[in-house]
PDB file of C-alpha atoms and ligand atoms in Angstrom:
ATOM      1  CA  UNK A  25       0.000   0.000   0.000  1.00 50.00           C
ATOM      2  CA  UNK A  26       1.036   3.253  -0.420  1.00 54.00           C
ATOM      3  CA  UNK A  27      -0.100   4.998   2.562  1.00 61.00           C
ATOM      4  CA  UNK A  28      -3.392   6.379   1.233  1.00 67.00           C
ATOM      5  CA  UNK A  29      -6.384   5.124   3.242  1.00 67.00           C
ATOM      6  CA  UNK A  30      -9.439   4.456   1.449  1.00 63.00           C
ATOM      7  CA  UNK A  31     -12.678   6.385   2.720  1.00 68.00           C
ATOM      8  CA  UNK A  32     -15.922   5.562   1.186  1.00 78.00           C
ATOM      9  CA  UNK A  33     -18.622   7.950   2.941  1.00 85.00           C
ATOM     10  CA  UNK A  34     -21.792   6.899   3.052  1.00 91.00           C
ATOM     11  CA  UNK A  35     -24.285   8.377   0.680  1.00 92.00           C
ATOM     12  CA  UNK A  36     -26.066  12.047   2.407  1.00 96.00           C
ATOM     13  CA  UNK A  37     -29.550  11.694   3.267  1.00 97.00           C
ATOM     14  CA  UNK A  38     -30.364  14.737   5.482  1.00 98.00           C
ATOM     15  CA  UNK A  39     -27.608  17.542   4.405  1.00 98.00           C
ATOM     16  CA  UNK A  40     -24.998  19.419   6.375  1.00 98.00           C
ATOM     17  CA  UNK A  41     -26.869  23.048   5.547  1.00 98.00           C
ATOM     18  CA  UNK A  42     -30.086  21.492   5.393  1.00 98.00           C
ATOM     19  CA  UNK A  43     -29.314  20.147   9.567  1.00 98.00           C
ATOM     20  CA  UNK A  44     -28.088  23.308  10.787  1.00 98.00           C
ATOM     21  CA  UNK A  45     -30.804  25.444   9.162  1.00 98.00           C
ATOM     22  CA  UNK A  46     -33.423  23.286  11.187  1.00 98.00           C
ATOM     23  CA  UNK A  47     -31.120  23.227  14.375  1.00 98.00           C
ATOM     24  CA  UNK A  48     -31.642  26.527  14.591  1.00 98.00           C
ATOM     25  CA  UNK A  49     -35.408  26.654  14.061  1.00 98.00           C
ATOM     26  CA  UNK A  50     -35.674  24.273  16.657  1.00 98.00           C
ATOM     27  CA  UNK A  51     -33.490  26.364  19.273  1.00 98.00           C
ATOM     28  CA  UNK A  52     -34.888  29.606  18.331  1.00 98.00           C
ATOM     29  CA  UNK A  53     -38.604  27.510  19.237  1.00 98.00           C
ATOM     30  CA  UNK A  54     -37.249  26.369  22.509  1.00 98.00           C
ATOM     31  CA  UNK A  55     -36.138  29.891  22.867  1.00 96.00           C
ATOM     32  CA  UNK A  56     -39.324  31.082  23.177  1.00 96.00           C
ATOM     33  CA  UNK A  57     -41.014  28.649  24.863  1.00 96.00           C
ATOM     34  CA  UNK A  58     -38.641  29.094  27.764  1.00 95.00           C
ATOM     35  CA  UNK A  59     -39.288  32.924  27.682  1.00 89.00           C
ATOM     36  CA  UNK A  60     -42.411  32.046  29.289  1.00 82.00           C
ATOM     37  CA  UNK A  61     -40.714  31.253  32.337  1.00 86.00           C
ATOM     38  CA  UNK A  62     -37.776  33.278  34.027  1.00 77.00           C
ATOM     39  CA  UNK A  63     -34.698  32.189  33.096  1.00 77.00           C
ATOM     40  CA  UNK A  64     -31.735  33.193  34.838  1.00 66.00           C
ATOM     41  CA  UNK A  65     -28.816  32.299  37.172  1.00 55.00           C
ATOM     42  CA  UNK A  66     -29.360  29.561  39.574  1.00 56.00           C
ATOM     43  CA  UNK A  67     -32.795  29.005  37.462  1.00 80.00           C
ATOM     44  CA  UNK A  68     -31.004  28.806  33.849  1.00 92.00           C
ATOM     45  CA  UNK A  69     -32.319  26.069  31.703  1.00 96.00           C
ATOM     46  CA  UNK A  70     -30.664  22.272  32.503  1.00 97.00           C
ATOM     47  CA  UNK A  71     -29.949  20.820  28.966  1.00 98.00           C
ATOM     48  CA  UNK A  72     -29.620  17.270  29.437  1.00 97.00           C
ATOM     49  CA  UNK A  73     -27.542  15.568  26.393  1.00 97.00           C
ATOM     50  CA  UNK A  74     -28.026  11.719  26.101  1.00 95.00           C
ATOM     51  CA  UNK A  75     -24.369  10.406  25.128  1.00 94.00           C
ATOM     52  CA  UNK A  76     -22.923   9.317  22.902  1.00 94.00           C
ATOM     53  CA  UNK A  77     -25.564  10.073  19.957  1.00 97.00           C
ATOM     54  CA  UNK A  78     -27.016  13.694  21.060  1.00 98.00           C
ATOM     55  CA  UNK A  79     -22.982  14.796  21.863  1.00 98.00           C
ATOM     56  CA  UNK A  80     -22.893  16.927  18.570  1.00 98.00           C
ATOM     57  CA  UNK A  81     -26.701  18.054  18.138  1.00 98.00           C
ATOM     58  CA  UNK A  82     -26.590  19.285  22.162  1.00 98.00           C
ATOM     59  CA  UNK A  83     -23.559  20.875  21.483  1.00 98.00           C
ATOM     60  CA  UNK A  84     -24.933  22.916  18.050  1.00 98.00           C
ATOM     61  CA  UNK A  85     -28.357  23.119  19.487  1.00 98.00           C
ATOM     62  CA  UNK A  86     -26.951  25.077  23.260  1.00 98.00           C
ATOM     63  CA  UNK A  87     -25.086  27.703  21.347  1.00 98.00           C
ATOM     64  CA  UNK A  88     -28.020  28.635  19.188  1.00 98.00           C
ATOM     65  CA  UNK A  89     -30.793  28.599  22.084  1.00 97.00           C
ATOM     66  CA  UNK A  90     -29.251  31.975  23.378  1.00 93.00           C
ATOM     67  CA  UNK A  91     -30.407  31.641  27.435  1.00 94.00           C
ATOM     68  CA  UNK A  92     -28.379  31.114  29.903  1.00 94.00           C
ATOM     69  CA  UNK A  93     -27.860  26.895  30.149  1.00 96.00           C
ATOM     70  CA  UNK A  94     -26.520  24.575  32.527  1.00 96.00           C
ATOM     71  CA  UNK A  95     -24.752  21.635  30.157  1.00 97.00           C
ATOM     72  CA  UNK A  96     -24.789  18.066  31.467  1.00 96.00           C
ATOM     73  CA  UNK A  97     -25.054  15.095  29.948  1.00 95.00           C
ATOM     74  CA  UNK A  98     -25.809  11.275  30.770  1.00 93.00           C
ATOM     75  CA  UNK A  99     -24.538   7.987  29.508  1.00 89.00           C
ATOM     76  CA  UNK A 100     -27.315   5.294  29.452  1.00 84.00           C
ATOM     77  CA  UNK A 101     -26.100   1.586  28.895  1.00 66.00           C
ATOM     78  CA  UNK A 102     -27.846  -0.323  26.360  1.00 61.00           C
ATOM     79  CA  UNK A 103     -27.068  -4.048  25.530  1.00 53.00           C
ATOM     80  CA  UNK A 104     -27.464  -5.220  21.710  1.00 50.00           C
ATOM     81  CA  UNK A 105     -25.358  -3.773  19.230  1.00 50.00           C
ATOM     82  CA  UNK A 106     -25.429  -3.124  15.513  1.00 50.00           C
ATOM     83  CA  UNK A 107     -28.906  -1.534  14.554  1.00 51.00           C
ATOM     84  CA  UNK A 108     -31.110  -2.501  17.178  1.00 51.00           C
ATOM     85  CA  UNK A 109     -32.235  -0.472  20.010  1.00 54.00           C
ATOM     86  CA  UNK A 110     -31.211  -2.179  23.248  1.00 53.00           C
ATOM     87  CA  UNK A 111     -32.511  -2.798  26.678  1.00 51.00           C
ATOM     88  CA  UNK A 112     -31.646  -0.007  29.148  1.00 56.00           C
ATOM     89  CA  UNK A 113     -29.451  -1.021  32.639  1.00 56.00           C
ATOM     90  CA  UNK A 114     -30.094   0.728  35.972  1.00 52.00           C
ATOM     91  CA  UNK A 115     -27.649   3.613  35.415  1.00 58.00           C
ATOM     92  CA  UNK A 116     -25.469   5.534  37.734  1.00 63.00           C
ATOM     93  CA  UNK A 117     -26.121   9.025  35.974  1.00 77.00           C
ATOM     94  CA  UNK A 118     -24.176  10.853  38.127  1.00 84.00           C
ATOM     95  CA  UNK A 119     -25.913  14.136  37.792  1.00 91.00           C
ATOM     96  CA  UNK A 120     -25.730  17.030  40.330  1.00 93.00           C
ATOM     97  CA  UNK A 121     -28.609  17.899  42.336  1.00 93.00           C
ATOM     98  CA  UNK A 122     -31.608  19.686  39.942  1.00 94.00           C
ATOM     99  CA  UNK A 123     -34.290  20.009  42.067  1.00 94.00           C
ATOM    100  CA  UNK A 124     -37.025  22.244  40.614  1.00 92.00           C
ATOM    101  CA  UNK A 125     -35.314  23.339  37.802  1.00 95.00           C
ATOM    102  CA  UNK A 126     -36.182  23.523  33.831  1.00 96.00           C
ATOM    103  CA  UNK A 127     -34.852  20.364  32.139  1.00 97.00           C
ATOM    104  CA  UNK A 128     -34.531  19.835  28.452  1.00 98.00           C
ATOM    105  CA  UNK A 129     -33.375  16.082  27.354  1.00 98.00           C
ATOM    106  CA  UNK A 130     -31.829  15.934  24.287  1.00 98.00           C
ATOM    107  CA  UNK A 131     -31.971  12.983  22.643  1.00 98.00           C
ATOM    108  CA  UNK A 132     -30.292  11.805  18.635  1.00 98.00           C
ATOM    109  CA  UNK A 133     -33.563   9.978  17.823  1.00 97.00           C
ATOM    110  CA  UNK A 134     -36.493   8.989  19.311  1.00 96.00           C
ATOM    111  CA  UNK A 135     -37.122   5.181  17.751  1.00 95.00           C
ATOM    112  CA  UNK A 136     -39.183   2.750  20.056  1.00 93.00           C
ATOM    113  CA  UNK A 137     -38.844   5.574  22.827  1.00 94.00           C
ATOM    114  CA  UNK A 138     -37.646   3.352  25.874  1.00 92.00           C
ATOM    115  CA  UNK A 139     -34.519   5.692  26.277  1.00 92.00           C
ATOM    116  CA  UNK A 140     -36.913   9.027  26.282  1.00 95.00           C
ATOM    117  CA  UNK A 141     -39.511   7.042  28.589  1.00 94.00           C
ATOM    118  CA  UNK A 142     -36.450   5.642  31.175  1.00 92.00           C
ATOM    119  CA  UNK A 143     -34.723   9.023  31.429  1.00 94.00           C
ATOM    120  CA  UNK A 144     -38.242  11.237  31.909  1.00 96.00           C
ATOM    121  CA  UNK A 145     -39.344   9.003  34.356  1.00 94.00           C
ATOM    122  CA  UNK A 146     -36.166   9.110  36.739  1.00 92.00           C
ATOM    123  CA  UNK A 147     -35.635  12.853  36.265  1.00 95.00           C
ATOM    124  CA  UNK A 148     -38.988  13.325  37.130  1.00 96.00           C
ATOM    125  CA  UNK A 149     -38.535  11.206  40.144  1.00 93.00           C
ATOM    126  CA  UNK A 150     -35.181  12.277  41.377  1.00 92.00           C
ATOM    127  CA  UNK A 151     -35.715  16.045  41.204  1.00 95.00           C
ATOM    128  CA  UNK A 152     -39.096  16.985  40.240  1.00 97.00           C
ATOM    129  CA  UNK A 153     -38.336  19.886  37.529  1.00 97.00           C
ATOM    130  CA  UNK A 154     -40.362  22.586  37.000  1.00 95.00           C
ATOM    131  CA  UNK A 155     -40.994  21.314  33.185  1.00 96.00           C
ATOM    132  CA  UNK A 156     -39.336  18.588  31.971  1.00 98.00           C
ATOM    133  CA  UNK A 157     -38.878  18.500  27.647  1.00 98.00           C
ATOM    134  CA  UNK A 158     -37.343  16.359  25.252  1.00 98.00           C
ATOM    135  CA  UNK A 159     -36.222  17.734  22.263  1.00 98.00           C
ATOM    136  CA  UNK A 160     -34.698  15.172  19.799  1.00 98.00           C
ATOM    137  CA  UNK A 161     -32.652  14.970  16.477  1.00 98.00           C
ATOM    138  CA  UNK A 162     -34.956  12.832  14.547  1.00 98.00           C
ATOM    139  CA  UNK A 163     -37.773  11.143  15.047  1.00 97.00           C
ATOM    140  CA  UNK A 164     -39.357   6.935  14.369  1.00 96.00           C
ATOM    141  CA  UNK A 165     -42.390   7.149  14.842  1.00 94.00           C
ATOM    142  CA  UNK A 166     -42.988   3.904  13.209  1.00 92.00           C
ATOM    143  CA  UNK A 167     -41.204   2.011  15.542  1.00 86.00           C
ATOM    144  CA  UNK A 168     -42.454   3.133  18.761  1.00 91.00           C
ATOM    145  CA  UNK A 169     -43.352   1.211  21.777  1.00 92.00           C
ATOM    146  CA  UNK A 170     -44.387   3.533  24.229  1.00 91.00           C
ATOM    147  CA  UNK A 171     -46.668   6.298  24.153  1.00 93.00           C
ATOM    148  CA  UNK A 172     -43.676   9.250  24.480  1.00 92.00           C
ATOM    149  CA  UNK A 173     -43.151  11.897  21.605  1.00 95.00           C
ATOM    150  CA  UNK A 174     -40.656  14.390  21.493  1.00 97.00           C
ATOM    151  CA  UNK A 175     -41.685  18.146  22.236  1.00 98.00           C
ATOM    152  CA  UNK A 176     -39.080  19.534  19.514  1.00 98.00           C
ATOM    153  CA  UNK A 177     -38.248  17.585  16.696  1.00 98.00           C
ATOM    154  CA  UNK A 178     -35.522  17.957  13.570  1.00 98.00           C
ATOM    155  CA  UNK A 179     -37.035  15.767  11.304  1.00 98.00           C
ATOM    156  CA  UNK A 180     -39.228  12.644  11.364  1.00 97.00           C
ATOM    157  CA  UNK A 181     -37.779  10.192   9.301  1.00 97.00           C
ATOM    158  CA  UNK A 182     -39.119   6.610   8.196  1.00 94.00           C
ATOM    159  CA  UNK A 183     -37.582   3.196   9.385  1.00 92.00           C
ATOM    160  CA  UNK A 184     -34.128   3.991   8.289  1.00 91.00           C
ATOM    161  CA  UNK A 185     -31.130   3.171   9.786  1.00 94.00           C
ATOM    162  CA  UNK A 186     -29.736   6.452   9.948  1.00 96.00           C
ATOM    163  CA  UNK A 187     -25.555   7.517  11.214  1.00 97.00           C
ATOM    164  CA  UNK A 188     -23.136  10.620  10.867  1.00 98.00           C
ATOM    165  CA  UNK A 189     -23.788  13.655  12.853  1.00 98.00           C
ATOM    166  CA  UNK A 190     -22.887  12.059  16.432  1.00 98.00           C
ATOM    167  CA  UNK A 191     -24.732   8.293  15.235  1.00 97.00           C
ATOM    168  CA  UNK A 192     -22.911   5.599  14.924  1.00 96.00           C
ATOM    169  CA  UNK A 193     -23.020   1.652  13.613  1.00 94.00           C
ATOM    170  CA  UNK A 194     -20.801   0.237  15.743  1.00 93.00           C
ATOM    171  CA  UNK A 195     -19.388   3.449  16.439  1.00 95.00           C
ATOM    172  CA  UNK A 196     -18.595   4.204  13.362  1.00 94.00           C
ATOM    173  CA  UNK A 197     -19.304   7.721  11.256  1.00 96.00           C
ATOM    174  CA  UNK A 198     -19.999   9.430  14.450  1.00 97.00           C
ATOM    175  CA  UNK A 199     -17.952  12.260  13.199  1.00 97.00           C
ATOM    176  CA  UNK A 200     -19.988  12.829   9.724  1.00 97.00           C
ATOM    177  CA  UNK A 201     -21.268  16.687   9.715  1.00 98.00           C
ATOM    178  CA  UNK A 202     -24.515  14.745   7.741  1.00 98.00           C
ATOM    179  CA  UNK A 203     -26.631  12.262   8.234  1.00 98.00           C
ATOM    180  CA  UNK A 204     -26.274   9.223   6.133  1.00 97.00           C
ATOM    181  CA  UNK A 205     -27.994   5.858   5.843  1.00 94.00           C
ATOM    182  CA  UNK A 206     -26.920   2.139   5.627  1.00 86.00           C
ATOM    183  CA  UNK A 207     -28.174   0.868   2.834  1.00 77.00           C
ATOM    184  CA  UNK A 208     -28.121  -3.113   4.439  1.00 65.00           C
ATOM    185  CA  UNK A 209     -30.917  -2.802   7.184  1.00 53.00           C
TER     186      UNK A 209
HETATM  187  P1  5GP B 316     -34.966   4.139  21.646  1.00 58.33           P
HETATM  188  O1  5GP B 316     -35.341   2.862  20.928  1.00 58.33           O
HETATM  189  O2  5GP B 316     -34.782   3.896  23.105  1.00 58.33           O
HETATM  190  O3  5GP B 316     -35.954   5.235  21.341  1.00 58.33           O
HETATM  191  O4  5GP B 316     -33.586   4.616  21.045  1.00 58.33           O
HETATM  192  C1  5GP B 316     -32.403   4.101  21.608  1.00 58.33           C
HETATM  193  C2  5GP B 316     -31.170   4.467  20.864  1.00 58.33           C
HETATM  194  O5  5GP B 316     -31.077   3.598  19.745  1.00 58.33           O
HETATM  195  C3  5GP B 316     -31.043   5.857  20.278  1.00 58.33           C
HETATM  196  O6  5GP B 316     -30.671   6.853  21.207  1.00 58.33           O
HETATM  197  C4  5GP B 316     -29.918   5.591  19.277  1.00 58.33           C
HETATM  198  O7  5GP B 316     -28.676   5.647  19.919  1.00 58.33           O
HETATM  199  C5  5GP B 316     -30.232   4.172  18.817  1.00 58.33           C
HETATM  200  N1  5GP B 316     -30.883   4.226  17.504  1.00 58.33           N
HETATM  201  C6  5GP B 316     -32.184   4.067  17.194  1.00 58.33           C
HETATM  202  N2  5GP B 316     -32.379   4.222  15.855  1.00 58.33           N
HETATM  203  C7  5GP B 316     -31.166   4.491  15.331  1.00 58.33           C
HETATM  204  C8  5GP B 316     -30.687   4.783  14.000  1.00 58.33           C
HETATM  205  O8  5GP B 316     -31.405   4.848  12.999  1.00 58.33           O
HETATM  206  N3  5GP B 316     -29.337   5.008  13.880  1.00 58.33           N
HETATM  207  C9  5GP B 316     -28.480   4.966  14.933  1.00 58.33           C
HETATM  208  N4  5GP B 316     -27.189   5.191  14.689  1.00 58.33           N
HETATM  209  N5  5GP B 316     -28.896   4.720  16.188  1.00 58.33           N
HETATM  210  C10 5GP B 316     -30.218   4.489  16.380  1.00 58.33           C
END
């Protein structure tokens, strides 16, 4: 070999203009349905980030919100790999306390919803937030199995399996500023 690595990308289903032209629509509607409510200091707006898939969309979607954000973010263990949602382990989320505060999950894509359903119930149960939102990346509404849907969405999308923008297949393409498809599944 010669040294030259050989990248074949996979083929762009939701663009890299077309994704942050809707990430800011969404933030600029969570914008103002948080001006309802007053934002500020100890009482800034908890953005929860669900890792590793939400990493980059929290990260674009916080800096075009404009209000004043506290920035965590969870890990939630799921066995099953490949392109299969998995079942969800008792985590250790090792958040801070955020008792009666505004929390927004944000979530890479809603598909049968047992992530969105798991994480709403145990915020709401641990700290009891003044509103508790989930805004996600994409949305499956096809596949769901529970009766949660996402307050802000980027874009439904059909039973694809979908990667780039901070999804991966077997973590894999992660790193993609669009969002592609595998063709096999
Ligand atoms: P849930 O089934 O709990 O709604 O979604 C669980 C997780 O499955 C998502 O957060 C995401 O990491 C993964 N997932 C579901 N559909 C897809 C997909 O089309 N592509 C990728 N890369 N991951 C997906």
């Amino acid at each position: 070999m010669n040294g030259m690595i050989n990248i074949t990308k996979p083929a762009v289903f939701i663009s890299e203009s077309e994704i942050q032209t809707r990430v800011q629509k969404i933030a600029t509607e969570i914008k103002s349905f948080y001006t309802n409510f007053n934002l500020e200091n100890d009482q800034s707006l908890v953005v929860v980030g669900v890792l590793k898939g939400a990493a980059i969309f929290t990260s674009d979607l916080i800096r075009n919100i404009n209000l004043p954000i506290q920035l965590e973010f969870v890990r939630l263990a799921s066995y099953g790999d490949g392109t299969k949602s998995g079942v969800l382990s008792a985590p250790d989320l090792s958040l801070p306390n955020l008792r009666n505060r505004h929390i927004l999950i944000v979530e890479d894509i809603v598909d049968t919803g047992k992530t969105a359903v798991f994480l709403k119930q145990y915020l709401q149960d641990q700290f009891e937030p003044k509103t508790l939102k989930l805004a996600s990346l994409l949305n499956k509404p096809s596949k769901r199995q529970t009766e949660v849907e996402p307050d802000f969405v980027g874009f439904e999308i059909e039973d694809k399996f979908v990667i780039g923008y901070g999804l991966d297949w077997a973590e894999k393409y992660r790193e993609l500023s669009y969002l592609g498809i595998i063709e096999e599944f």
